[in-house]
mmCIF file of C-alpha atoms in Angstrom:
data_model
loop_
_atom_site.group_PDB
_atom_site.id
_atom_site.type_symbol
_atom_site.label_atom_id
_atom_site.label_comp_id
_atom_site.label_asym_id
_atom_site.label_seq_id
_atom_site.Cartn_x
_atom_site.Cartn_y
_atom_site.Cartn_z
ATOM 1 C CA MET A 116 -31.269 -9.044 -17.251
ATOM 2 C CA LYS A 117 -29.175 -11.594 -19.494
ATOM 3 C CA MET A 118 -25.773 -12.515 -19.272
ATOM 4 C CA ALA A 119 -25.080 -10.283 -22.396
ATOM 5 C CA LEU A 120 -26.651 -7.304 -20.738
ATOM 6 C CA LEU A 121 -24.996 -7.942 -17.431
ATOM 7 C CA SER A 122 -21.566 -7.836 -19.246
ATOM 8 C CA SER A 123 -22.384 -4.842 -21.243
ATOM 9 C CA SER A 124 -23.710 -2.950 -18.420
ATOM 10 C CA SER A 125 -20.719 -3.851 -16.084
ATOM 11 C CA GLY A 126 -18.329 -3.287 -18.818
ATOM 12 C CA ILE A 127 -16.681 -7.020 -17.873
ATOM 13 C CA ALA A 128 -16.367 -9.632 -20.473
ATOM 14 C CA VAL A 129 -18.657 -12.480 -20.431
ATOM 15 C CA ALA A 130 -15.740 -14.821 -19.846
ATOM 16 C CA THR A 131 -14.621 -12.989 -16.711
ATOM 17 C CA ILE A 132 -18.114 -13.111 -15.143
ATOM 18 C CA LYS A 133 -18.246 -16.793 -15.767
ATOM 19 C CA TYR A 134 -14.915 -16.995 -13.912
ATOM 20 C CA TYR A 135 -16.209 -15.019 -10.876
ATOM 21 C CA LEU A 136 -19.316 -17.310 -11.035
ATOM 22 C CA ARG A 137 -17.386 -20.606 -10.982
ATOM 23 C CA GLU A 138 -15.190 -18.913 -8.096
ATOM 24 C CA GLY A 139 -18.266 -18.345 -6.207
ATOM 25 C CA LEU A 140 -17.365 -14.649 -6.016
ATOM 26 C CA LEU A 141 -20.570 -14.091 -7.900
ATOM 27 C CA PRO A 142 -23.702 -15.590 -6.742
ATOM 28 C CA ALA A 143 -25.680 -17.635 -9.275
ATOM 29 C CA GLY A 144 -28.372 -15.798 -11.496
ATOM 30 C CA GLU A 145 -32.207 -17.097 -11.297
ATOM 31 C CA ARG A 146 -32.193 -20.399 -13.458
ATOM 32 C CA HIS A 147 -34.588 -19.319 -16.498
ATOM 33 C CA GLY A 148 -34.766 -22.291 -18.910
ATOM 34 C CA PRO A 149 -32.181 -24.980 -19.229
ATOM 35 C CA ASN A 150 -29.092 -22.728 -20.559
ATOM 36 C CA GLN A 151 -29.980 -19.361 -19.309
ATOM 37 C CA ALA A 152 -29.976 -17.505 -16.064
ATOM 38 C CA LEU A 153 -31.105 -13.945 -15.160
ATOM 39 C CA TYR A 154 -29.448 -11.422 -13.136
ATOM 40 C CA GLY A 155 -30.534 -8.367 -11.164
ATOM 41 C CA PRO A 156 -29.199 -5.413 -9.981
ATOM 42 C CA GLU A 157 -27.569 -6.827 -7.111
ATOM 43 C CA HIS A 158 -25.186 -8.751 -9.610
ATOM 44 C CA LEU A 159 -24.315 -5.542 -11.068
ATOM 45 C CA ARG A 160 -23.355 -4.027 -7.715
ATOM 46 C CA ARG A 161 -21.586 -7.029 -6.646
ATOM 47 C CA LEU A 162 -19.747 -7.178 -9.977
ATOM 48 C CA ARG A 163 -18.385 -3.660 -9.135
ATOM 49 C CA VAL A 164 -17.325 -4.713 -5.663
ATOM 50 C CA ILE A 165 -15.374 -7.647 -6.777
ATOM 51 C CA ARG A 166 -13.551 -5.222 -9.369
ATOM 52 C CA GLY A 167 -12.683 -2.690 -6.783
ATOM 53 C CA LEU A 168 -11.222 -5.376 -4.407
ATOM 54 C CA LEU A 169 -9.109 -7.127 -7.427
ATOM 55 C CA ASP A 170 -8.072 -4.383 -9.436
ATOM 56 C CA VAL A 171 -7.741 -1.424 -7.098
ATOM 57 C CA GLY A 172 -7.277 -3.340 -3.833
ATOM 58 C CA GLY A 173 -4.904 -5.825 -5.577
ATOM 59 C CA LEU A 174 -6.444 -8.787 -3.549
ATOM 60 C CA SER A 175 -6.290 -12.366 -4.892
ATOM 61 C CA ILE A 176 -9.348 -14.192 -5.722
ATOM 62 C CA ALA A 177 -9.224 -16.205 -2.525
ATOM 63 C CA ALA A 178 -8.649 -12.866 -0.432
ATOM 64 C CA ALA A 179 -11.430 -11.097 -2.324
ATOM 65 C CA HIS A 180 -13.494 -14.210 -1.350
ATOM 66 C CA ARG A 181 -13.046 -13.625 2.267
ATOM 67 C CA VAL A 182 -14.137 -10.001 2.103
ATOM 68 C CA ILE A 183 -17.202 -10.826 0.019
ATOM 69 C CA ASP A 184 -17.984 -13.402 2.600
ATOM 70 C CA ALA A 185 -17.789 -10.946 5.512
ATOM 71 C CA ILE A 186 -20.003 -8.512 3.671
ATOM 72 C CA ASP A 187 -22.573 -11.315 3.315
ATOM 73 C CA SER A 188 -22.424 -12.530 6.708
ATOM 74 C CA ASP A 189 -24.211 -11.477 9.808
ATOM 75 C CA LEU A 190 -20.958 -10.748 11.708
ATOM 76 C CA GLY A 191 -20.789 -7.675 14.081
ATOM 77 C CA LEU A 192 -19.002 -4.846 12.653
ATOM 78 C CA ALA A 193 -15.875 -5.182 14.717
ATOM 79 C CA HIS A 194 -15.492 -8.594 13.807
ATOM 80 C CA THR A 195 -16.025 -7.775 10.083
ATOM 81 C CA PHE A 196 -13.487 -4.778 10.402
ATOM 82 C CA GLU A 197 -11.007 -7.588 11.916
ATOM 83 C CA ILE A 198 -11.599 -9.703 8.790
ATOM 84 C CA ALA A 199 -11.150 -6.845 6.385
ATOM 85 C CA GLN A 200 -8.155 -5.869 8.232
ATOM 86 C CA ARG A 201 -6.289 -9.356 8.255
ATOM 87 C CA THR A 202 -7.307 -10.154 4.391
ATOM 88 C CA VAL A 203 -5.688 -6.772 3.066
ATOM 89 C CA SER A 204 -2.689 -7.272 5.424
ATOM 90 C CA ALA A 205 0.151 -9.314 4.140
ATOM 91 C CA GLU A 206 0.853 -12.506 6.679
ATOM 92 C CA ILE A 207 3.902 -11.935 8.267
ATOM 93 C CA GLU A 208 6.313 -14.467 9.405
ATOM 94 C CA PRO A 209 7.103 -14.131 12.911
ATOM 95 C CA ASP A 210 10.759 -14.940 12.713
ATOM 96 C CA SER A 211 11.264 -12.346 9.965
ATOM 97 C CA VAL A 212 10.798 -9.720 12.563
ATOM 98 C CA SER A 213 13.238 -8.849 15.372
ATOM 99 C CA PRO A 214 12.201 -8.753 19.212
ATOM 100 C CA ALA A 215 13.629 -5.434 19.371
ATOM 101 C CA SER A 216 11.346 -3.943 16.319
ATOM 102 C CA VAL A 217 8.517 -5.337 18.048
ATOM 103 C CA THR A 218 9.388 -3.592 21.395
ATOM 104 C CA ARG A 219 9.868 -0.241 19.581
ATOM 105 C CA VAL A 220 6.651 -0.627 17.696
ATOM 106 C CA ASP A 221 4.822 -1.271 21.197
ATOM 107 C CA GLU A 222 6.677 1.925 22.676
ATOM 108 C CA LEU A 223 5.491 3.869 19.786
ATOM 109 C CA LEU A 224 1.976 2.650 20.347
ATOM 110 C CA SER A 225 1.811 2.815 24.086
ATOM 111 C CA GLY A 226 -1.398 4.172 25.239
ATOM 112 C CA TRP A 227 -3.142 2.635 22.407
ATOM 113 C CA HIS A 228 -5.672 -0.371 22.721
ATOM 114 C CA VAL A 229 -3.945 -2.838 20.148
ATOM 115 C CA SER A 230 -4.141 -6.479 20.782
ATOM 116 C CA PRO A 231 -0.848 -8.328 20.396
ATOM 117 C CA ASP A 232 -2.126 -10.235 17.267
ATOM 118 C CA ASN A 233 -3.218 -7.142 15.464
ATOM 119 C CA PRO A 234 -2.075 -7.399 11.964
ATOM 120 C CA GLY A 235 -0.637 -4.132 11.948
ATOM 121 C CA ARG A 236 1.646 -4.554 14.966
ATOM 122 C CA LEU A 237 4.022 -7.104 13.290
ATOM 123 C CA ALA A 238 3.668 -5.525 10.013
ATOM 124 C CA ALA A 239 5.286 -2.213 11.407
ATOM 125 C CA ALA A 240 7.988 -4.304 13.415
ATOM 126 C CA ARG A 241 8.621 -6.094 10.094
ATOM 127 C CA VAL A 242 9.380 -2.546 8.224
ATOM 128 C CA LEU A 243 11.650 -1.414 11.220
ATOM 129 C CA THR A 244 13.344 -4.651 11.040
ATOM 130 C CA THR A 245 13.872 -4.052 7.276
ATOM 131 C CA PHE A 246 15.032 -0.699 8.032
ATOM 132 C CA ASP A 247 17.740 -2.138 10.463
ATOM 133 C CA ASP A 248 18.508 -4.712 8.020
ATOM 134 C CA LEU A 249 19.233 -2.074 5.776
ATOM 135 C CA GLY A 250 21.766 -0.514 8.028
ATOM 136 C CA GLN A 251 19.268 2.783 8.214
ATOM 137 C CA PRO A 252 20.427 4.875 11.151
ATOM 138 C CA ASP A 253 17.938 5.735 13.914
ATOM 139 C CA LEU A 254 14.449 6.631 12.937
ATOM 140 C CA SER A 255 13.184 7.941 16.133
ATOM 141 C CA GLY A 256 12.595 11.408 14.237
ATOM 142 C CA TRP A 257 10.813 9.928 11.482
ATOM 143 C CA VAL A 258 8.202 7.304 12.689
ATOM 144 C CA PRO A 259 6.450 9.280 15.449
ATOM 145 C CA GLY A 260 4.776 11.646 12.462
ATOM 146 C CA TYR A 261 3.523 8.501 10.936
ATOM 147 C CA ALA A 262 1.694 7.072 14.063
ATOM 148 C CA ALA A 263 0.288 10.602 14.643
ATOM 149 C CA ALA A 264 -0.984 10.798 11.014
ATOM 150 C CA ALA A 265 -2.369 7.056 10.966
ATOM 151 C CA LEU A 266 -4.404 8.048 14.105
ATOM 152 C CA ALA A 267 -5.881 10.883 12.623
ATOM 153 C CA VAL A 268 -6.544 8.699 9.388
ATOM 154 C CA ALA A 269 -8.270 5.859 11.866
ATOM 155 C CA GLU A 270 -10.479 8.801 13.335
ATOM 156 C CA ALA A 271 -11.635 9.638 9.708
ATOM 157 C CA ASP A 272 -12.257 6.081 8.875
ATOM 158 C CA LEU A 273 -14.499 5.621 11.840
ATOM 159 C CA ASP A 274 -16.365 8.891 11.628
ATOM 160 C CA GLU A 275 -17.200 7.907 7.972
ATOM 161 C CA ILE A 276 -18.244 4.493 8.894
ATOM 162 C CA ASP A 277 -20.320 5.978 11.884
ATOM 163 C CA ALA A 278 -22.181 8.229 9.728
ATOM 164 C CA ARG A 279 -23.609 5.422 7.380
ATOM 165 C CA ASP A 280 -27.035 4.516 7.861
ATOM 166 C CA ASP A 281 -27.440 0.798 7.739
ATOM 167 C CA ARG A 282 -25.536 -2.429 8.449
ATOM 168 C CA GLU A 283 -24.766 -3.217 4.918
ATOM 169 C CA SER A 284 -23.561 0.376 4.029
ATOM 170 C CA LYS A 285 -21.348 0.307 7.257
ATOM 171 C CA THR A 286 -19.912 -3.117 6.268
ATOM 172 C CA GLU A 287 -19.055 -2.113 2.847
ATOM 173 C CA MET A 288 -17.162 0.746 3.766
ATOM 174 C CA VAL A 289 -15.187 -1.090 6.536
ATOM 175 C CA VAL A 290 -14.037 -3.589 3.848
ATOM 176 C CA ILE A 291 -13.761 -1.332 0.978
ATOM 177 C CA GLY A 292 -12.413 1.760 2.988
ATOM 178 C CA THR A 293 -9.804 -0.528 4.449
ATOM 179 C CA VAL A 294 -8.631 -1.616 0.962
ATOM 180 C CA LEU A 295 -9.187 1.608 -0.922
ATOM 181 C CA GLY A 296 -7.901 3.665 1.955
ATOM 182 C CA ASP A 297 -4.299 2.617 1.566
ATOM 183 C CA ALA A 298 -4.219 3.220 -2.159
ATOM 184 C CA LEU A 299 -5.976 6.678 -1.314
ATOM 185 C CA PHE A 300 -3.220 7.656 1.275
ATOM 186 C CA ALA A 301 -0.516 6.187 -0.750
ATOM 187 C CA ALA A 302 -1.421 8.404 -3.707
ATOM 188 C CA LEU A 303 -1.962 11.571 -1.727
ATOM 189 C CA ARG A 304 1.490 10.967 0.025
ATOM 190 C CA ARG A 305 3.074 11.309 -3.342
ATOM 191 C CA ALA A 306 1.338 14.570 -4.155
ATOM 192 C CA ALA A 307 2.015 15.812 -0.762
ATOM 193 C CA GLN A 308 5.833 14.770 -1.463
ATOM 194 C CA GLU A 309 6.023 16.810 -4.515
ATOM 195 C CA HIS A 310 4.387 19.807 -2.785
ATOM 196 C CA VAL A 311 6.733 19.798 0.130
ATOM 197 C CA SER A 312 9.629 19.362 -1.930
ATOM 198 C CA VAL A 313 8.943 22.325 -4.080
ATOM 199 C CA GLN A 314 8.198 24.494 -1.138
ATOM 200 C CA ARG A 315 11.572 23.380 0.312
ATOM 201 C CA TYR A 316 14.005 23.145 -2.749
ATOM 202 C CA SER A 317 12.304 25.133 -5.664
ATOM 203 C CA PRO A 318 9.902 27.690 -4.248
ATOM 204 C CA PRO A 319 8.013 29.445 -7.002
ATOM 205 C CA SER A 320 8.949 33.233 -7.082
ATOM 206 C CA PRO A 321 6.368 35.601 -5.482
ATOM 207 C CA MET B 112 34.364 -12.896 0.429
ATOM 208 C CA LYS B 113 33.399 -15.999 -1.644
ATOM 209 C CA MET B 114 29.989 -16.681 -2.742
ATOM 210 C CA ALA B 115 29.377 -19.246 0.200
ATOM 211 C CA LEU B 116 30.183 -16.710 2.644
ATOM 212 C CA LEU B 117 28.079 -14.111 1.107
ATOM 213 C CA SER B 118 25.210 -16.536 1.032
ATOM 214 C CA SER B 119 25.580 -17.516 4.515
ATOM 215 C CA SER B 120 26.258 -13.894 5.767
ATOM 216 C CA SER B 121 23.228 -12.437 3.734
ATOM 217 C CA GLY B 122 20.744 -15.551 4.455
ATOM 218 C CA ILE B 123 20.140 -15.591 1.010
ATOM 219 C CA ALA B 124 20.477 -18.920 -1.238
ATOM 220 C CA VAL B 125 23.562 -19.151 -3.664
ATOM 221 C CA ALA B 126 20.679 -19.561 -6.513
ATOM 222 C CA THR B 127 18.928 -16.385 -5.610
ATOM 223 C CA ILE B 128 22.357 -14.516 -5.365
ATOM 224 C CA LYS B 129 23.201 -15.768 -8.696
ATOM 225 C CA TYR B 130 19.722 -15.015 -10.156
ATOM 226 C CA TYR B 131 20.399 -11.182 -9.010
ATOM 227 C CA LEU B 132 23.487 -11.352 -10.721
ATOM 228 C CA ARG B 133 22.214 -12.378 -13.962
ATOM 229 C CA GLU B 134 19.468 -9.961 -13.750
ATOM 230 C CA GLY B 135 21.889 -7.072 -13.049
ATOM 231 C CA LEU B 136 20.609 -6.046 -9.701
ATOM 232 C CA LEU B 137 23.868 -7.103 -8.065
ATOM 233 C CA PRO B 138 26.961 -5.947 -9.802
ATOM 234 C CA ALA B 139 29.602 -8.617 -10.490
ATOM 235 C CA GLY B 140 32.148 -9.586 -7.984
ATOM 236 C CA GLU B 141 35.934 -9.321 -8.760
ATOM 237 C CA ARG B 142 37.108 -11.947 -10.798
ATOM 238 C CA HIS B 143 39.356 -14.381 -8.820
ATOM 239 C CA GLY B 144 40.563 -17.115 -11.078
ATOM 240 C CA PRO B 145 38.364 -18.670 -13.866
ATOM 241 C CA ASN B 146 35.571 -19.913 -11.924
ATOM 242 C CA GLN B 147 35.231 -17.688 -8.868
ATOM 243 C CA ALA B 148 34.722 -14.278 -8.083
ATOM 244 C CA LEU B 149 35.010 -12.270 -4.681
ATOM 245 C CA TYR B 150 32.373 -10.004 -2.937
ATOM 246 C CA GLY B 151 32.867 -7.267 -0.688
ATOM 247 C CA PRO B 152 30.689 -5.467 2.087
ATOM 248 C CA GLU B 153 29.000 -3.405 -0.783
ATOM 249 C CA HIS B 154 27.569 -6.659 -2.153
ATOM 250 C CA LEU B 155 25.969 -7.530 1.275
ATOM 251 C CA ARG B 156 24.588 -4.160 1.697
ATOM 252 C CA ARG B 157 23.289 -4.138 -1.821
ATOM 253 C CA LEU B 158 21.573 -7.608 -1.153
ATOM 254 C CA ARG B 159 19.804 -6.304 1.822
ATOM 255 C CA VAL B 160 18.460 -3.311 -0.345
ATOM 256 C CA ILE B 161 17.181 -5.809 -3.088
ATOM 257 C CA ARG B 162 15.390 -7.979 -0.212
ATOM 258 C CA GLY B 163 14.033 -4.894 1.087
ATOM 259 C CA LEU B 164 12.495 -3.509 -2.540
ATOM 260 C CA LEU B 165 11.363 -7.066 -3.464
ATOM 261 C CA ASP B 166 10.117 -8.725 -0.144
ATOM 262 C CA VAL B 167 9.021 -5.627 1.731
ATOM 263 C CA GLY B 168 8.261 -3.133 -1.002
ATOM 264 C CA GLY B 169 6.594 -5.730 -3.217
ATOM 265 C CA LEU B 170 8.446 -4.468 -6.406
ATOM 266 C CA SER B 171 8.969 -6.668 -9.470
ATOM 267 C CA ILE B 172 12.457 -7.293 -10.434
ATOM 268 C CA ALA B 173 12.014 -4.635 -13.403
ATOM 269 C CA ALA B 174 10.868 -2.125 -10.775
ATOM 270 C CA ALA B 175 13.733 -2.826 -8.278
ATOM 271 C CA HIS B 176 16.047 -2.433 -11.122
ATOM 272 C CA ARG B 177 14.687 1.358 -11.744
ATOM 273 C CA VAL B 178 15.190 2.187 -8.310
ATOM 274 C CA ILE B 179 18.762 0.802 -7.785
ATOM 275 C CA ASP B 180 19.802 2.377 -10.905
ATOM 276 C CA ALA B 181 18.560 5.667 -9.274
ATOM 277 C CA ILE B 182 20.769 4.781 -6.271
ATOM 278 C CA ASP B 183 23.729 4.476 -8.468
ATOM 279 C CA SER B 184 23.162 7.253 -10.856
ATOM 280 C CA ASP B 185 24.217 10.845 -10.312
ATOM 281 C CA LEU B 186 20.982 12.475 -10.644
ATOM 282 C CA GLY B 187 19.663 15.108 -8.322
ATOM 283 C CA LEU B 188 17.625 14.335 -5.407
ATOM 284 C CA ALA B 189 14.382 15.711 -7.043
ATOM 285 C CA HIS B 190 14.902 13.729 -9.964
ATOM 286 C CA THR B 191 15.587 10.595 -8.024
ATOM 287 C CA PHE B 192 12.414 11.307 -5.821
ATOM 288 C CA GLU B 193 10.393 11.466 -8.788
ATOM 289 C CA ILE B 194 11.982 8.136 -10.165
ATOM 290 C CA ALA B 195 11.229 6.539 -6.930
ATOM 291 C CA GLN B 196 7.595 7.845 -6.812
ATOM 292 C CA ARG B 197 6.971 6.428 -10.449
ATOM 293 C CA THR B 198 8.415 3.264 -9.745
ATOM 294 C CA VAL B 199 6.226 2.334 -6.858
ATOM 295 C CA SER B 200 3.189 3.922 -8.034
ATOM 296 C CA ALA B 201 1.090 1.568 -10.166
ATOM 297 C CA GLU B 202 0.425 2.910 -13.733
ATOM 298 C CA ILE B 203 -2.886 4.327 -14.044
ATOM 299 C CA GLU B 204 -4.716 4.082 -17.445
ATOM 300 C CA PRO B 205 -5.970 7.444 -18.110
ATOM 301 C CA ASP B 206 -9.509 6.047 -19.451
ATOM 302 C CA SER B 207 -10.145 4.249 -15.738
ATOM 303 C CA VAL B 208 -10.320 7.763 -14.321
ATOM 304 C CA SER B 209 -13.235 10.022 -14.728
ATOM 305 C CA PRO B 210 -12.835 13.559 -15.347
ATOM 306 C CA ALA B 211 -14.921 14.399 -12.420
ATOM 307 C CA SER B 212 -12.756 12.599 -10.092
ATOM 308 C CA VAL B 213 -9.552 14.373 -11.263
ATOM 309 C CA THR B 214 -11.490 17.652 -10.701
ATOM 310 C CA ARG B 215 -12.182 16.569 -7.044
ATOM 311 C CA VAL B 216 -8.947 15.573 -6.415
ATOM 312 C CA ASP B 217 -7.557 19.150 -8.043
ATOM 313 C CA GLU B 218 -9.962 20.758 -5.664
ATOM 314 C CA LEU B 219 -8.989 18.819 -2.696
ATOM 315 C CA LEU B 220 -5.275 19.551 -3.360
ATOM 316 C CA SER B 221 -5.895 23.324 -4.333
ATOM 317 C CA GLY B 222 -3.029 25.485 -2.838
ATOM 318 C CA TRP B 223 -0.302 22.311 -3.278
ATOM 319 C CA HIS B 224 2.359 22.629 -5.916
ATOM 320 C CA VAL B 225 1.458 19.200 -7.778
ATOM 321 C CA SER B 226 2.372 18.801 -11.264
ATOM 322 C CA PRO B 227 -0.347 17.633 -13.878
ATOM 323 C CA ASP B 228 1.535 14.090 -14.259
ATOM 324 C CA ASN B 229 2.266 13.417 -10.563
ATOM 325 C CA PRO B 230 1.733 9.655 -10.099
ATOM 326 C CA GLY B 231 -0.327 10.496 -6.942
ATOM 327 C CA ARG B 232 -2.672 12.788 -8.704
ATOM 328 C CA LEU B 233 -4.233 10.201 -10.961
ATOM 329 C CA ALA B 234 -3.866 7.246 -8.478
ATOM 330 C CA ALA B 235 -6.157 9.192 -6.403
ATOM 331 C CA ALA B 236 -8.640 10.146 -8.833
ATOM 332 C CA ARG B 237 -8.707 6.226 -9.692
ATOM 333 C CA VAL B 238 -9.518 5.519 -6.127
ATOM 334 C CA LEU B 239 -12.400 7.962 -6.118
ATOM 335 C CA THR B 240 -13.673 6.763 -9.613
ATOM 336 C CA THR B 241 -13.768 3.351 -8.035
ATOM 337 C CA PHE B 242 -15.726 4.613 -5.073
ATOM 338 C CA ASP B 243 -18.239 6.335 -7.373
ATOM 339 C CA ASP B 244 -18.401 2.883 -9.303
ATOM 340 C CA LEU B 245 -19.151 1.235 -6.120
ATOM 341 C CA GLY B 246 -21.993 3.455 -5.617
ATOM 342 C CA GLN B 247 -20.439 4.763 -2.565
ATOM 343 C CA PRO B 248 -22.035 8.181 -1.444
ATOM 344 C CA ASP B 249 -20.350 11.301 -1.008
ATOM 345 C CA LEU B 250 -16.851 10.999 0.637
ATOM 346 C CA SER B 251 -16.546 14.934 1.395
ATOM 347 C CA GLY B 252 -16.314 14.152 4.866
ATOM 348 C CA TRP B 253 -13.927 11.504 4.573
ATOM 349 C CA VAL B 254 -11.166 12.366 2.253
ATOM 350 C CA PRO B 255 -10.193 15.971 3.682
ATOM 351 C CA GLY B 256 -8.523 13.970 6.775
ATOM 352 C CA TYR B 257 -6.577 11.685 4.210
ATOM 353 C CA ALA B 258 -5.011 14.890 2.756
ATOM 354 C CA ALA B 259 -4.236 16.724 5.870
ATOM 355 C CA ALA B 260 -2.291 13.524 7.246
ATOM 356 C CA ALA B 261 -0.634 12.895 3.756
ATOM 357 C CA LEU B 262 0.795 16.439 4.017
ATOM 358 C CA ALA B 263 2.107 15.681 7.833
ATOM 359 C CA VAL B 264 3.701 12.489 6.647
ATOM 360 C CA ALA B 265 5.531 13.999 3.842
ATOM 361 C CA GLU B 266 6.797 16.741 5.857
ATOM 362 C CA ALA B 267 8.364 14.098 8.206
ATOM 363 C CA ASP B 268 9.614 12.141 5.098
ATOM 364 C CA LEU B 269 11.436 15.346 3.931
ATOM 365 C CA ASP B 270 12.404 16.134 7.521
ATOM 366 C CA GLU B 271 14.064 12.651 7.789
ATOM 367 C CA ILE B 272 15.926 13.157 4.180
ATOM 368 C CA ASP B 273 17.212 16.630 5.044
ATOM 369 C CA ALA B 274 18.809 15.054 8.386
ATOM 370 C CA ARG B 275 20.582 12.601 6.352
ATOM 371 C CA ASP B 276 24.384 13.855 5.778
ATOM 372 C CA ASP B 277 25.639 12.731 2.348
ATOM 373 C CA ARG B 278 24.093 12.074 -0.912
ATOM 374 C CA GLU B 279 24.003 8.471 -1.026
ATOM 375 C CA SER B 280 22.344 8.225 2.473
ATOM 376 C CA LYS B 281 19.785 10.869 1.306
ATOM 377 C CA THR B 282 19.240 9.100 -1.942
ATOM 378 C CA GLU B 283 18.735 5.708 -0.175
ATOM 379 C CA MET B 284 16.181 7.171 2.321
ATOM 380 C CA VAL B 285 14.212 8.793 -0.881
ATOM 381 C CA VAL B 286 13.873 5.324 -2.606
ATOM 382 C CA ILE B 287 13.593 3.057 0.542
ATOM 383 C CA GLY B 288 11.480 5.451 2.470
ATOM 384 C CA THR B 289 8.993 6.116 -0.333
ATOM 385 C CA VAL B 290 8.588 2.139 -0.587
ATOM 386 C CA LEU B 291 8.624 1.282 2.936
ATOM 387 C CA GLY B 292 6.709 4.288 4.315
ATOM 388 C CA ASP B 293 3.471 3.078 2.457
ATOM 389 C CA ALA B 294 3.720 -0.285 4.121
ATOM 390 C CA LEU B 295 4.914 1.581 7.483
ATOM 391 C CA PHE B 296 1.616 3.776 7.324
ATOM 392 C CA ALA B 297 -0.795 1.131 6.295
ATOM 393 C CA ALA B 298 0.438 -1.114 9.118
ATOM 394 C CA LEU B 299 -0.060 1.710 11.715
ATOM 395 C CA ARG B 300 -3.362 2.735 10.453
ATOM 396 C CA ARG B 301 -4.472 -1.197 11.172
ATOM 397 C CA ALA B 302 -3.262 -0.298 14.634
ATOM 398 C CA ALA B 303 -5.194 2.621 14.882
ATOM 399 C CA GLN B 304 -8.371 1.347 13.821
ATOM 400 C CA GLU B 305 -8.268 -0.976 16.373
ATOM 401 C CA HIS B 306 -7.593 1.523 18.984
ATOM 402 C CA VAL B 307 -10.272 3.776 17.704
ATOM 403 C CA SER B 308 -12.590 1.089 17.453
ATOM 404 C CA VAL B 309 -12.042 -0.103 20.919
ATOM 405 C CA GLN B 310 -12.284 3.705 22.323
ATOM 406 C CA ARG B 311 -15.572 4.367 20.588
ATOM 407 C CA TYR B 312 -17.451 0.790 20.695
ATOM 408 C CA SER B 313 -15.957 -0.981 23.662
ATOM 409 C CA PRO B 314 -14.188 1.293 26.178
ATOM 410 C CA PRO B 315 -12.282 -0.503 28.853
ATOM 411 C CA SER B 316 -13.774 0.007 32.208
ATOM 412 C CA PRO B 317 -12.018 2.427 34.228
#
């Protein structure tokens, strides 16, 4: 298809598509004459992946690039998973994290197989450091519920990846599920908070 | 204390503190002579809250303003909760959400007390719409695990709020816990994914 049809089919403006082409997020079309290129269904699909990463995942162009490169690579699934994890995880300055909070995270995750440079380990410690800085009291009644729920969600994530047939589909779920899973959980948490609030503070009359 | 000590005690540059004062995030100090103001421990604490919301919560100045106004208000806890929820929830364009995905979310949450304008309801539907747009297959095996985990986390959130003694402390946990809870869960999910991956794909030798 020509650029105009790619634009109308995807609902993305021609100028935006050209920007993705220049940035290398979208592979070039097949040359067809001096000033024209033709695009196929793989371009349409890739455009949808790009919009998912940018609009819903909130990634920068550079971060989306790293994820797309991982999809196109022949890296193993575990390595692709690691790239997706690192891309969607904010870089944590080690000196913004107190050693005591790292110790608390390690205690919380004791028995888990988590490498010292797992992006979630420092990020969790950063959150606990911030609570400390905010003068919040002991959170030992609150945080273990999060760890148990995170484990249940990770099992669901891996179940879904295992259920996929081919490598491309598995890899796509690794990268997209990592990004969109955070947004899905945060959304459902909002709904669940309202539900639990209503149950506790203003139960409907029977 | 003077501005210089407020800066060194908080670790925040004078220019940044003056910016927060101009933006109204930080209340003015007590006037002390023509060109000097004095600040107290409440300013130090408020500066920590602001940095938590901006740096860890990733909020804009305007969004942080809404949360801080809720802390300072005499609104009821349920209303403060609603403001915190809406502030940290991206505004969803209704026409970016397919009616079918809203129906799927409502089915997923059937039995929950969730109002039609709960920010999580549309946000969850937006994620499902994006999966549809990305041509992802049926997610009915994946999503219910998220809903169950979100319910467990919401119970932990409300337990923690209930355990606080006074209104200010409860309100602070509502707004800060809403923001930082998302970051904490996403971090622990990264760690749990590595743990489950190792268990499934490369279990350590006994």
